[in-house]
Coordinates of C-alpha atoms and ligand atoms in Angstrom, one line a residue:
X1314 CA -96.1 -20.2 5.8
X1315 CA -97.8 -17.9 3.2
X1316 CA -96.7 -20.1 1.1
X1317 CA -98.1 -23.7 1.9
X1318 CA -101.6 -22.0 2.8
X1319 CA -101.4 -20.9 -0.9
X1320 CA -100.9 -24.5 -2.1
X1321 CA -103.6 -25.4 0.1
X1322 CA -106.0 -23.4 -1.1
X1323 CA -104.9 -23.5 -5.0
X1324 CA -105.9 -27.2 -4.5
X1325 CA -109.6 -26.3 -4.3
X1326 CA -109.7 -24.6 -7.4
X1327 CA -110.9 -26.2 -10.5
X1328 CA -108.0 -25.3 -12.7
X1329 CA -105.4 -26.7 -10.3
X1330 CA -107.5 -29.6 -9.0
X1331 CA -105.4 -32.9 -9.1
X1332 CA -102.3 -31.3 -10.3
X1333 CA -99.4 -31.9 -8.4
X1334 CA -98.1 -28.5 -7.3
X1335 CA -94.8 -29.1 -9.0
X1336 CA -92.0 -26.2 -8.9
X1337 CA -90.6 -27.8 -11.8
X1338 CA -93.3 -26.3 -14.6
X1339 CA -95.0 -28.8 -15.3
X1340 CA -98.0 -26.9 -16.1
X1341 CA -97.8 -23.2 -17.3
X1342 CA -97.8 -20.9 -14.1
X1343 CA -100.1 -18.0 -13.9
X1344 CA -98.9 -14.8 -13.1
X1345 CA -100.0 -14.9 -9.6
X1346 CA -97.7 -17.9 -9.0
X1347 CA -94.4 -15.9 -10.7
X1348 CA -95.6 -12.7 -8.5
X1349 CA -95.2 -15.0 -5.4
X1350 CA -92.3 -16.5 -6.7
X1351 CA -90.4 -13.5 -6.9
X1352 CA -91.8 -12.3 -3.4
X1353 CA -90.7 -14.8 -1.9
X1354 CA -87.1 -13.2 -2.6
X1355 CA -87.3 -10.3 -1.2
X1356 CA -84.8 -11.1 2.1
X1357 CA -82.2 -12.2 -0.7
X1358 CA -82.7 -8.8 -2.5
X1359 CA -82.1 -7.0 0.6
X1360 CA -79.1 -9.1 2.0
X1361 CA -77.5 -8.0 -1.2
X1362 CA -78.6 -4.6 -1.0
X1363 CA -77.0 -4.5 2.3
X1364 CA -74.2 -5.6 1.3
X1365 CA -73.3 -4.2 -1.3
X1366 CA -74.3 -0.8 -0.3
X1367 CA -74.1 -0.6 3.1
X1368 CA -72.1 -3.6 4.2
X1369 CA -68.6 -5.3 3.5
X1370 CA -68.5 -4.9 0.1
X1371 CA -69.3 -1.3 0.1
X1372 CA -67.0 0.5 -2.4
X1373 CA -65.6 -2.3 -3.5
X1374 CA -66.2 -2.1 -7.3
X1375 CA -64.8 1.0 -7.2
X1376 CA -61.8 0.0 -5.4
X1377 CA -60.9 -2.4 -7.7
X1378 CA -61.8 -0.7 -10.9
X1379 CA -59.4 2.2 -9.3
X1380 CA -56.4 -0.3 -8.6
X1381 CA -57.0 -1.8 -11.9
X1382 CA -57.5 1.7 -13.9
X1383 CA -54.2 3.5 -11.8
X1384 CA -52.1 0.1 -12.9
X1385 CA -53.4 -0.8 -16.5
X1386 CA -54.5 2.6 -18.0
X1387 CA -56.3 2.5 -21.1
X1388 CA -57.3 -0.8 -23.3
X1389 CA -56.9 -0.4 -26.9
X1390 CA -57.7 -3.1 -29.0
X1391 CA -54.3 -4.5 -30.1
X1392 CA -52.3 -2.6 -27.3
X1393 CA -50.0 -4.1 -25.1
X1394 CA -52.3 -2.8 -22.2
X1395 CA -55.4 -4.2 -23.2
X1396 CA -53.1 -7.8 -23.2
X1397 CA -51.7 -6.9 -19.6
X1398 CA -56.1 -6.2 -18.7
X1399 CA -56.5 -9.4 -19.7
X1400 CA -53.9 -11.5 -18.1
X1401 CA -54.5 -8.6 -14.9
X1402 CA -58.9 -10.0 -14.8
X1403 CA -57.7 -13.8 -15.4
X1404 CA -55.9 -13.8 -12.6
X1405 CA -58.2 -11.3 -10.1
X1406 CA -61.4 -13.6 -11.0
X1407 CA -59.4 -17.0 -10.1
X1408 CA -58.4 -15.1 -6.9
X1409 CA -61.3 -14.1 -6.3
X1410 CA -62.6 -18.2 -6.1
X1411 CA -65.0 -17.7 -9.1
X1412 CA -65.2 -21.0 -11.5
X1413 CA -64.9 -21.6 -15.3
X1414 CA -62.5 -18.4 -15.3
X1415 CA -61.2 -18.7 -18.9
X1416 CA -60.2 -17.1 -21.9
X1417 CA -61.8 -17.4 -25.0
X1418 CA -59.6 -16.0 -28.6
X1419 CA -60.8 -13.6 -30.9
X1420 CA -58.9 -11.8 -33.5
X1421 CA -59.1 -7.3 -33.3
X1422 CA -58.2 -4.3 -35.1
X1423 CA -54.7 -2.9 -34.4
X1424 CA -54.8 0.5 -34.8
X1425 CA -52.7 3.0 -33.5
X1426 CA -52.4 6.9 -33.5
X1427 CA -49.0 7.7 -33.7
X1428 CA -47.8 10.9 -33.6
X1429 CA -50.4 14.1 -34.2
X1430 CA -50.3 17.5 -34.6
X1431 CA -53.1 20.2 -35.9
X1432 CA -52.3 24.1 -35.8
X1433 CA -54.2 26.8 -37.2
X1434 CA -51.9 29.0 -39.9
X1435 CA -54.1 31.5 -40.8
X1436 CA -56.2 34.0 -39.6
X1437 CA -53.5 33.4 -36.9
X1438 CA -51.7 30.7 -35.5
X1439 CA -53.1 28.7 -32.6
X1440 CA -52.6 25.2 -31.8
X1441 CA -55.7 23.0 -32.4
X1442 CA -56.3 20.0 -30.2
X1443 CA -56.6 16.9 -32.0
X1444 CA -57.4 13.2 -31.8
X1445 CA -57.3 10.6 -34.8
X1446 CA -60.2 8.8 -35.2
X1447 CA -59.8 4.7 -34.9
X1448 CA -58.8 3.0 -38.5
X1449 CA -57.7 6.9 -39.9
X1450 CA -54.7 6.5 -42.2
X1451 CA -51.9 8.9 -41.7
X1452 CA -50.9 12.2 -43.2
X1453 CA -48.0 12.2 -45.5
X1454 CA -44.7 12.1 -43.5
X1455 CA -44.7 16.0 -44.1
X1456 CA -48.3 16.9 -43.6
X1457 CA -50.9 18.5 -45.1
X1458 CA -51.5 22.7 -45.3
X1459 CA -55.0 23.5 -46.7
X1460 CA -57.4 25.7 -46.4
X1461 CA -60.9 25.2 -45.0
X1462 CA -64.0 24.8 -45.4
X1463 CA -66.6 24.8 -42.6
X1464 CA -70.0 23.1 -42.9
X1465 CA -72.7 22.3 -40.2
X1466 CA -74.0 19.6 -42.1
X1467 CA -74.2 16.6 -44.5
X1468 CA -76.6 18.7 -46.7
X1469 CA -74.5 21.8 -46.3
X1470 CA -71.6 19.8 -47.6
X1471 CA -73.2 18.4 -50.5
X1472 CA -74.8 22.5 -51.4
X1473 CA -70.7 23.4 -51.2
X1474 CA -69.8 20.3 -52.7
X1475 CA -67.5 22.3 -55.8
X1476 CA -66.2 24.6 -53.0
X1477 CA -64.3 21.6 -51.2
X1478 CA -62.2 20.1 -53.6
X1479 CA -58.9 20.2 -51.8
X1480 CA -59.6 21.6 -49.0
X1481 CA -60.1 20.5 -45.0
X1482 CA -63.6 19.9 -44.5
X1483 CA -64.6 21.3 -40.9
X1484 CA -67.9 19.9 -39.2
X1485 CA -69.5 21.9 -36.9
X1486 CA -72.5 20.0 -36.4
X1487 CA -74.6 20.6 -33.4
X1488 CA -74.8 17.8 -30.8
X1489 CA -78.3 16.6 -30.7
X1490 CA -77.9 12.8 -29.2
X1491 CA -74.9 10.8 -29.1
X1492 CA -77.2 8.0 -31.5
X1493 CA -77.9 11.0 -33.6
X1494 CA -75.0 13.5 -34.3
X1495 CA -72.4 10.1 -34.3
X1496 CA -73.1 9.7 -37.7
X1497 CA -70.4 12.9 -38.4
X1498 CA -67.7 10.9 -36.6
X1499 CA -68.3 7.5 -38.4
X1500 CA -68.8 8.6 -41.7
X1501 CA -67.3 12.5 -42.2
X1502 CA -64.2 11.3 -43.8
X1503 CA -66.0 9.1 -46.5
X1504 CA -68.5 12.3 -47.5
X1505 CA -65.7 14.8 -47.7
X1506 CA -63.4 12.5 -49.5
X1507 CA -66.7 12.2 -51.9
X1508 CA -66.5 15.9 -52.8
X1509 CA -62.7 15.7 -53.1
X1510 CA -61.3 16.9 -49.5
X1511 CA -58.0 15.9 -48.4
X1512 CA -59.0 15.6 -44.4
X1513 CA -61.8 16.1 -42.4
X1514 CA -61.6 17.5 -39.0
X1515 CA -65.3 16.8 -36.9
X1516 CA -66.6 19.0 -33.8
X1517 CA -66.0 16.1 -31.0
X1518 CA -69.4 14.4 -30.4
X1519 CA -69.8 15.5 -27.0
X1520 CA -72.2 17.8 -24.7
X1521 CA -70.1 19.9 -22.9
X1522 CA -66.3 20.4 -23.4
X1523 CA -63.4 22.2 -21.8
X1524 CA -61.5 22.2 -25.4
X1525 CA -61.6 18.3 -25.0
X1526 CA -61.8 16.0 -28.6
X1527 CA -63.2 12.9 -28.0
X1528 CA -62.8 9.7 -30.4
X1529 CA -64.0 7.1 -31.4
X1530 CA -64.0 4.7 -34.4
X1531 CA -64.6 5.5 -38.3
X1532 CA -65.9 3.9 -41.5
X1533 CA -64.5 3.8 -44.3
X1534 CA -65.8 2.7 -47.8
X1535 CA -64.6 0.4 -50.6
X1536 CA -63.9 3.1 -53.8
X1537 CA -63.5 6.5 -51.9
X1538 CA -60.1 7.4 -51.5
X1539 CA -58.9 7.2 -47.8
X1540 CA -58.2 10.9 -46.0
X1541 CA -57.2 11.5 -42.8
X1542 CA -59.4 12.1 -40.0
X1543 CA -59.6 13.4 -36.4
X1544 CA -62.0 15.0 -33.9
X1545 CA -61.2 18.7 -32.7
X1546 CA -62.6 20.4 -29.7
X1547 CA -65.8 21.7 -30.4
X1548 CA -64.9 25.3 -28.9
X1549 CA -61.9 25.2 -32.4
X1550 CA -65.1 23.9 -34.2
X1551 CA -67.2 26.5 -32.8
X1552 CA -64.5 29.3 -33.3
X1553 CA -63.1 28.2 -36.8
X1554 CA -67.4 28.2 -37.9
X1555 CA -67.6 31.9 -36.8
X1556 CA -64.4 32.7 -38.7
X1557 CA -65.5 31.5 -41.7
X1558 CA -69.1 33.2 -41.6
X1559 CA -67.4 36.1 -41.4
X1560 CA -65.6 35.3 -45.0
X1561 CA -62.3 34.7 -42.9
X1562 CA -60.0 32.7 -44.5
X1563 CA -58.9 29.6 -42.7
X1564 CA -55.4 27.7 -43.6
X1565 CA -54.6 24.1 -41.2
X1566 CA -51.9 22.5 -40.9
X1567 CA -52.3 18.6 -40.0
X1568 CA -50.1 16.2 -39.5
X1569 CA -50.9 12.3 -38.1
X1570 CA -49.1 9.4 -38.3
X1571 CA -51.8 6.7 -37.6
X1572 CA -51.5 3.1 -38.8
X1573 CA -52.9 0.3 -39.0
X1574 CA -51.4 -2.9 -38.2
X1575 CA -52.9 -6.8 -38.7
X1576 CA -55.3 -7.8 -36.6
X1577 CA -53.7 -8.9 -33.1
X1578 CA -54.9 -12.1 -30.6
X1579 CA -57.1 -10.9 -28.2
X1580 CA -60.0 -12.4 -25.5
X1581 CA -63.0 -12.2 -23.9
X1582 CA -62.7 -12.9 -20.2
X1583 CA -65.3 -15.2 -18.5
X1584 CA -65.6 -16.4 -15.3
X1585 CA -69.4 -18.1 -13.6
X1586 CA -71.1 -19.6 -10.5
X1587 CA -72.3 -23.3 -12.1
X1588 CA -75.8 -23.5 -11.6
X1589 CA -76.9 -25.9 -9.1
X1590 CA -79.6 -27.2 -11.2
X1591 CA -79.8 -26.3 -14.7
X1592 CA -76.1 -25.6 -15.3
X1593 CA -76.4 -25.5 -19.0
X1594 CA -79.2 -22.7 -18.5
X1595 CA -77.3 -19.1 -19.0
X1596 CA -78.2 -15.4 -17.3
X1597 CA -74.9 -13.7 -18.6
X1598 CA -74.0 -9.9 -17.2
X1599 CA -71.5 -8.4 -19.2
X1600 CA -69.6 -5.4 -20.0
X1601 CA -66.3 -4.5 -22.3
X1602 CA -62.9 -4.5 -21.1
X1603 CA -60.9 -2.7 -23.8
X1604 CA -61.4 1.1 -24.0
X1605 CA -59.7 3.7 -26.3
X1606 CA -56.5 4.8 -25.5
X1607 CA -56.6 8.2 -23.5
X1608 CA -57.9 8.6 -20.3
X1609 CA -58.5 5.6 -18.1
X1610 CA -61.2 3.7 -19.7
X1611 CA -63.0 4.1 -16.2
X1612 CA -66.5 5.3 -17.0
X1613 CA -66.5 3.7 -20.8
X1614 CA -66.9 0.9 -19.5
X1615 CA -64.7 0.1 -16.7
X1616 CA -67.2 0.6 -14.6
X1617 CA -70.2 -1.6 -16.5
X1618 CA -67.5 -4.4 -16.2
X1619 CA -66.2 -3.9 -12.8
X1620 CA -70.0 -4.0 -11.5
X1621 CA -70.1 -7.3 -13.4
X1622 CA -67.6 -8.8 -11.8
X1623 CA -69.2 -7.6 -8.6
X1624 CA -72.3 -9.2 -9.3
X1625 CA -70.2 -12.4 -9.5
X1626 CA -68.8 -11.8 -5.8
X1627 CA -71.6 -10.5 -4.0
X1628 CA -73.2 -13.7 -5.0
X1629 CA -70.7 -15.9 -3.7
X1630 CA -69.8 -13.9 -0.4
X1631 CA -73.8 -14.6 0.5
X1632 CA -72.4 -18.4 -0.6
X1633 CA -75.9 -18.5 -3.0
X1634 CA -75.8 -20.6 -5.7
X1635 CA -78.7 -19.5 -8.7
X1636 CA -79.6 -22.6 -10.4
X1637 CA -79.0 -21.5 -13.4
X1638 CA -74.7 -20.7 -14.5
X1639 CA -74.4 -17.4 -13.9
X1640 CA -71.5 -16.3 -16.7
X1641 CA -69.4 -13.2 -16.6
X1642 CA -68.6 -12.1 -19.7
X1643 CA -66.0 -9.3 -20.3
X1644 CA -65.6 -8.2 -23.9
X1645 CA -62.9 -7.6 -26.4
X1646 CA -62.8 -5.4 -28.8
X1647 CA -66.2 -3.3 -28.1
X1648 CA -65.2 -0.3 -29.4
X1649 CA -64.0 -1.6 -33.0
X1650 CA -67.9 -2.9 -33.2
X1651 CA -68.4 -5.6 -31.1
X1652 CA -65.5 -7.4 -32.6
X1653 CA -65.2 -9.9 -29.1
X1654 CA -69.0 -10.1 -28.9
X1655 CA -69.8 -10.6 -32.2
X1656 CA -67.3 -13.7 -32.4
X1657 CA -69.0 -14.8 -29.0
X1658 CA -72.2 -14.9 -30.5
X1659 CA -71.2 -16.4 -33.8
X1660 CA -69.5 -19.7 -31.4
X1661 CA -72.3 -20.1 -29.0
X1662 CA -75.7 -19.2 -30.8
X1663 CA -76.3 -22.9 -31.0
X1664 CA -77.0 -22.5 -27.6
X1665 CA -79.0 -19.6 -27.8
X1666 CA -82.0 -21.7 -26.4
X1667 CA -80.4 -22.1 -23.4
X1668 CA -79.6 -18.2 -23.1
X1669 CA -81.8 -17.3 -20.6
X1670 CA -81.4 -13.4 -20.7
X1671 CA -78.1 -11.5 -21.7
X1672 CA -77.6 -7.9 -19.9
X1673 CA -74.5 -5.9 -20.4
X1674 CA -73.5 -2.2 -18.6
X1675 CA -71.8 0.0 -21.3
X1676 CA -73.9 3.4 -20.4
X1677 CA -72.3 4.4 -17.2
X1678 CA -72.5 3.4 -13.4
X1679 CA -73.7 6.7 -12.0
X1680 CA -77.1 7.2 -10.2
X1681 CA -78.9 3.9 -11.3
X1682 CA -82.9 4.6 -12.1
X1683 CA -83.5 0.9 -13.2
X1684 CA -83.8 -1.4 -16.4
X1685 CA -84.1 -0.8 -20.0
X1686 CA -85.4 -4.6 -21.2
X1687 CA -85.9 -6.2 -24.4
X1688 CA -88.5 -9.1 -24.4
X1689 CA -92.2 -9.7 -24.7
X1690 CA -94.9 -8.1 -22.4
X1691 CA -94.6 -11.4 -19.8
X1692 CA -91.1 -10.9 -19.5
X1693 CA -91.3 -7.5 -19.2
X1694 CA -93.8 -8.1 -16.5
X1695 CA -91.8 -10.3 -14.4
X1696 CA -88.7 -8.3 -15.0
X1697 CA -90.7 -5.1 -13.4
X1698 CA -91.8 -7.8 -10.5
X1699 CA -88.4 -8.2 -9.7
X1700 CA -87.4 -4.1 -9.9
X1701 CA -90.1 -3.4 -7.6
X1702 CA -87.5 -5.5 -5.0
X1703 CA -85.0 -2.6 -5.4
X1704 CA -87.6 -0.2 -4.0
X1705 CA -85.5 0.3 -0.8
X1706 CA -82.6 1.9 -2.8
X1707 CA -85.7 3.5 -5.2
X1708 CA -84.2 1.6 -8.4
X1709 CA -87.4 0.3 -9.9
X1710 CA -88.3 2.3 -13.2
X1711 CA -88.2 -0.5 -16.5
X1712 CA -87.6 1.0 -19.6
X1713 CA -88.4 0.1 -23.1
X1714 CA -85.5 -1.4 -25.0
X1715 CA -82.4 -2.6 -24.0
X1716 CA -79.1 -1.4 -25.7
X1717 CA -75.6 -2.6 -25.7
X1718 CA -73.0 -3.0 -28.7
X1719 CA -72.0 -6.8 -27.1
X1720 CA -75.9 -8.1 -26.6
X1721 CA -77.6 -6.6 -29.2
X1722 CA -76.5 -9.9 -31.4
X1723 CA -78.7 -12.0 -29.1
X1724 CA -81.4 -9.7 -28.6
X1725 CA -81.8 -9.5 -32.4
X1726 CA -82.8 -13.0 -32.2
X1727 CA -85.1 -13.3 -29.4
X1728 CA -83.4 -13.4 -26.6
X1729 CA -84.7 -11.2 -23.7
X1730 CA -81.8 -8.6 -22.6
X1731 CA -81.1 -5.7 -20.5
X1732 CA -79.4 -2.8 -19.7
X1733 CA -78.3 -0.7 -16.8
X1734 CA -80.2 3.0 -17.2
X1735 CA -78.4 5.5 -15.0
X1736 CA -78.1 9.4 -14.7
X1737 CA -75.9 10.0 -18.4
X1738 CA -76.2 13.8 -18.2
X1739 CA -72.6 14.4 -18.1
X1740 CA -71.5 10.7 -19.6
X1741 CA -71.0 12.6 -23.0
X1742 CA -68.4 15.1 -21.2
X1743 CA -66.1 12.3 -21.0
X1744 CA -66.9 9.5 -23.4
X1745 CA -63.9 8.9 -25.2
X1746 CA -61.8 11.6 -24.2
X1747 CA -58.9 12.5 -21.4
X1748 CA -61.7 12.9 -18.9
X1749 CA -62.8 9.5 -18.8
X1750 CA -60.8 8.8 -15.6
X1751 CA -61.3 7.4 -11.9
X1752 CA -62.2 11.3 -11.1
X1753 CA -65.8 11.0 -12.5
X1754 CA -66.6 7.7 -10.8
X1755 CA -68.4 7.5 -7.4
X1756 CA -68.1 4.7 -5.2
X1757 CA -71.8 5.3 -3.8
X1758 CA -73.1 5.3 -7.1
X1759 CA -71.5 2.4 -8.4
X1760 CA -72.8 0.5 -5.2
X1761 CA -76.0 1.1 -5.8
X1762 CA -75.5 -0.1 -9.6
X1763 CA -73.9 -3.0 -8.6
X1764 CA -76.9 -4.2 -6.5
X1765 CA -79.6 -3.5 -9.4
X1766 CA -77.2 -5.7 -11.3
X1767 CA -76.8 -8.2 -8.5
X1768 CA -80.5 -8.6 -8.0
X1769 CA -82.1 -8.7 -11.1
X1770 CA -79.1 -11.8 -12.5
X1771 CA -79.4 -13.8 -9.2
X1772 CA -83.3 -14.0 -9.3
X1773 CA -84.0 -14.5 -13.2
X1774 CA -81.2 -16.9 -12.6
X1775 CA -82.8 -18.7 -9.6
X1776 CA -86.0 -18.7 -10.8
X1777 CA -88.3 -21.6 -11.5
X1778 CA -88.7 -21.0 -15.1
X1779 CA -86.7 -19.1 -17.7
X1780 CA -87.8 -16.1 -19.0
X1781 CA -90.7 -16.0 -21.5
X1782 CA -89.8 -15.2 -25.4
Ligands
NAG5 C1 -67.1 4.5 0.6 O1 -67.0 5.7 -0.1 C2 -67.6 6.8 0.5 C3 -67.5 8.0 -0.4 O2 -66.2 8.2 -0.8 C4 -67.0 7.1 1.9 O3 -67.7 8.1 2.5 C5 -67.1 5.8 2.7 O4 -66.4 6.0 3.9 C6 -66.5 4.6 2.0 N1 -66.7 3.4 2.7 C7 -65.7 2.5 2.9 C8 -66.1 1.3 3.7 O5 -64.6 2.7 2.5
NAG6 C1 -46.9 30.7 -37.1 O1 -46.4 29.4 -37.1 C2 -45.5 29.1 -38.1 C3 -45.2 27.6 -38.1 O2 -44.9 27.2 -36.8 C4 -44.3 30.0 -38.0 O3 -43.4 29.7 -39.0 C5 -44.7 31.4 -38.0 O4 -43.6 32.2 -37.7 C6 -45.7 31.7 -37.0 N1 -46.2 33.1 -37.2 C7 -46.4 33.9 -36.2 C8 -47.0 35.3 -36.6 O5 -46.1 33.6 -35.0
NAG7 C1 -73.6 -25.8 -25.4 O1 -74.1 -26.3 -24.2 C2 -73.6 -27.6 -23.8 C3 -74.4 -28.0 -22.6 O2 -74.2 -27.1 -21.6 C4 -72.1 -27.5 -23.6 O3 -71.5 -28.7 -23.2 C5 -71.4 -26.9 -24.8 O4 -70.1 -26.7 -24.6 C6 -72.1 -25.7 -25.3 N1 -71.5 -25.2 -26.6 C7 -71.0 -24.0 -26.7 C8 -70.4 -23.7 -28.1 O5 -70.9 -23.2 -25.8
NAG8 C1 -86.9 7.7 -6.8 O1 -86.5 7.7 -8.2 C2 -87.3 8.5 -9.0 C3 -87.0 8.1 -10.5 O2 -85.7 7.7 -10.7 C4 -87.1 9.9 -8.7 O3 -87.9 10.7 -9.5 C5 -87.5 10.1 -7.2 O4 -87.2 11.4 -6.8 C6 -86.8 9.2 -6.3 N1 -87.3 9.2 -4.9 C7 -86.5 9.3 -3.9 C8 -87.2 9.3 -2.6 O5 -85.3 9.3 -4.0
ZN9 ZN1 -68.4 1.4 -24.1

């Protein structure tokens, strides 16, 4: 009703007088019109608020990301279990009546950890917890016993370069942010190899630990000799920093028998609605299946793919139909660098006018507080049109500047993207470590993220117009 009246009265004005009030843009829209627009779905918002939160589907993303965690376990790149994930999501997303479910091949790292072993020799024996770092080589078959040598930074290493030679470099650098201090995990080995180490051991990247090392991958270079390299707890890195302020001599024992095998056939995983009227228009919500291999691979990132998925099925239990394809896109090979995405990117850009936005959950699924999005000011307006529809779960902040290993390809050329923003103060307790299990998810939480995500695809994908860029 609100609605004719306004075509009514639009009529009179000057600027619209004699155009045909087409829903089809045939003449740019003002903002008032895309304001309206998106009002005029707020019963669809809340029929999949309800549902997802407060209805039928009600835990169900964490239901099945618990079956599939308990049964599969964690996803390596190249690992047998990150096949069995694979063939495990085909088959789930067919069952689950979604269309275009299909694998696409991309070639990723194979790199396994093998056997490993750290212990402390002298002051005193004790038994450090260790965990390779992705693409480390191995220790000779017998190990390596050096002393150590404990720096809190890059500049502190390069003061002390003479005083390496040798030895095992120790980093005990402080965790400011994960973006920040990650640099000591990517890149330690190649910097201590520089100044002649023979292995580098790095305080875990992490902001809280209960003697937990976390991994994660590593760089190295072309003309530095390749050491060994692993993460220790950062209560050893802690402990091992006071030692040696204390002029404490430190001897290590390491022993890792990493390797790294060709690159193995993996996937990405898609599955869509079809667009009822622009079919070849894309909104694609995405997030990676593999995962390293301890823990479960729950929080990094079952869950961002699991609520994904959900997006797909809340959609098609309210039997809508967006008219724009609606793709699910589950990622190999994240953790290696976007090795699935990248290859994605690379075999659809020529499409990349039809890509209408590209959004991907790899930062968590606890309490949800909105949108980070990429794209200009319009965009960004209509985007924060469309959060204020999640104001009855209090979801609605946008923030500046999406993120996501698997989108950022996209994004770099133009296309408008977005990521989930939830509460990450204790995601960098279990990021790539034993804790990242089933335990630290929460089925209320990941309700609520799973309608953020559910909302925001269906309505950019429904929409009149694509987004702005
Ligand atoms: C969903 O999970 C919450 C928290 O564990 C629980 O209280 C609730 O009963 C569950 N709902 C359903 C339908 O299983
Ligand atoms: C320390 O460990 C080494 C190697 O396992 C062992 O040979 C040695 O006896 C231990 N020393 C003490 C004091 O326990
Ligand atoms: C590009 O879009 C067209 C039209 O939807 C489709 O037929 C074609 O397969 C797409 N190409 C790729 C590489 O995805
Ligand atoms: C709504 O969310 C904001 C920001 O995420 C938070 O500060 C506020 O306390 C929340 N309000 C309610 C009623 O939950
Ligand atoms: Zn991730």
């Amino acid at each position: 009703m609100k609605y004719l009246f306004l075509i009514f009265f639009m009529n009179l004005l000057p600027q619209y007088a004699g155009k045909p009030f087409s829903r089809d843009g045939n003449y740019p829209k003002t903002f008032e019109d895309i304001r309206n627009e998106i009002a005029g779905y707020y019963d669809i918002a809340k029929a999949i608020i309800d549902l997802a939160v407060y209805g039928k589907a009600q835990n169900r993303s964490y239901e099945r990301l618990a079956v599939f965690a308990d049964t599969i376990g964690p996803r390596l790149s190249g690992s047998k279990n990150l096949d069995a994930a694979i063939k495990y999501m085909y088959s789930a997303l067919q069952k689950d009546g979604l269309e275009n479910v299909h694998l696409e091949p991309v070639k990723v790292p194979h790199w396994e950890r093998g056997e490993e072993f750290a212990m402390m020799l002298e002051p005193r024996n004790h038994s450090i917890a260790i965990l390779g770092l992705g693409s480390s080589v191995a220790t000779p078959p017998e190990g390596i016993t050096a002393e150590v040598i404990v720096v809190a930074s890059f500049d502190e290493l390069h003061r002390r370069a003479q005083e390496a030679k040798g030895k095992i470099v120790v980093y005990n650098q402080p965790f400011i942010s994960y973006g920040e201090t990650v640099r000591y995990r990517s890149l330690g080995a190649v910097e201590a190899a520089k100044v002649g180490a023979v292995a580098s051991l790095i305080r875990s990247v992490a902001s809280f630990s209960i003697n937990s090392p976390h991994t994660g991958w590593q760089n190295y270079q072309s003309g530095i000799p390749q050491i060994p390299t692993a993460c220790i707890s950062v209560e050893d890195a802690e402990m091992m920093s006071r030692m040696s302020f204390r002029g404490t001599k430190i001897v290590v024992y390491l022993k890792m028998g990493a390797r790294t095998y060709p690159d193995s056939a993996s996937f990405n995983t898609v599955a869509e609605i079809v667009g009822s009227k622009y079919p070849e228009q894309i909104v694609l919500v995405s997030g990676h299946l593999d995962s390293w291999d301890v823990g479960q691979g729950a929080m990094d990132d079952g869950g961002g793919a699991f609520i994904s998925w959900e997006a797909l099925s809340l959609i098609k239990d309210l039997g809508l139909r967006p008219k724009r394809t609606l793709r699910l896109v589950l990622w190999t090979g994240e953790e290696q660098g976007g090795i699935g995405a990248e290859q994605y990117y690379q075999l659809h850009k020529e499409n990349i006018s039809n890509f209408d936005i590209v959004m991907e959950s790899d930062e968590g699924t606890f309490k949800p507080s909105g949108l980070a999005f990429t794209g200009n000011a319009k965009a960004r307006d209509i985007v924060k049109e469309i959060m204020a529809l999640l104001l009855p779960i209090n979801v609605t902040e946008v923030y500046d500047a999406a993120d996501g290993t698997d989108i950022n390809f996209w994004m770099r050329d133009g296309v408008p993207g977005a990521s989930l923003r939830d509460d990450l103060s204790k995601y960098f307790w279990f990021h790539h470590s034993q804790g990242d299990t089933m335990t630290v998810q929460d089925p209320n939480q990941m309700n609520l993220c799973a309608a953020v995500w559910t909302v925001v695809s269906y309505i950019i994908a429904d929409m009149e117009e694509m987004l702005p860029r």
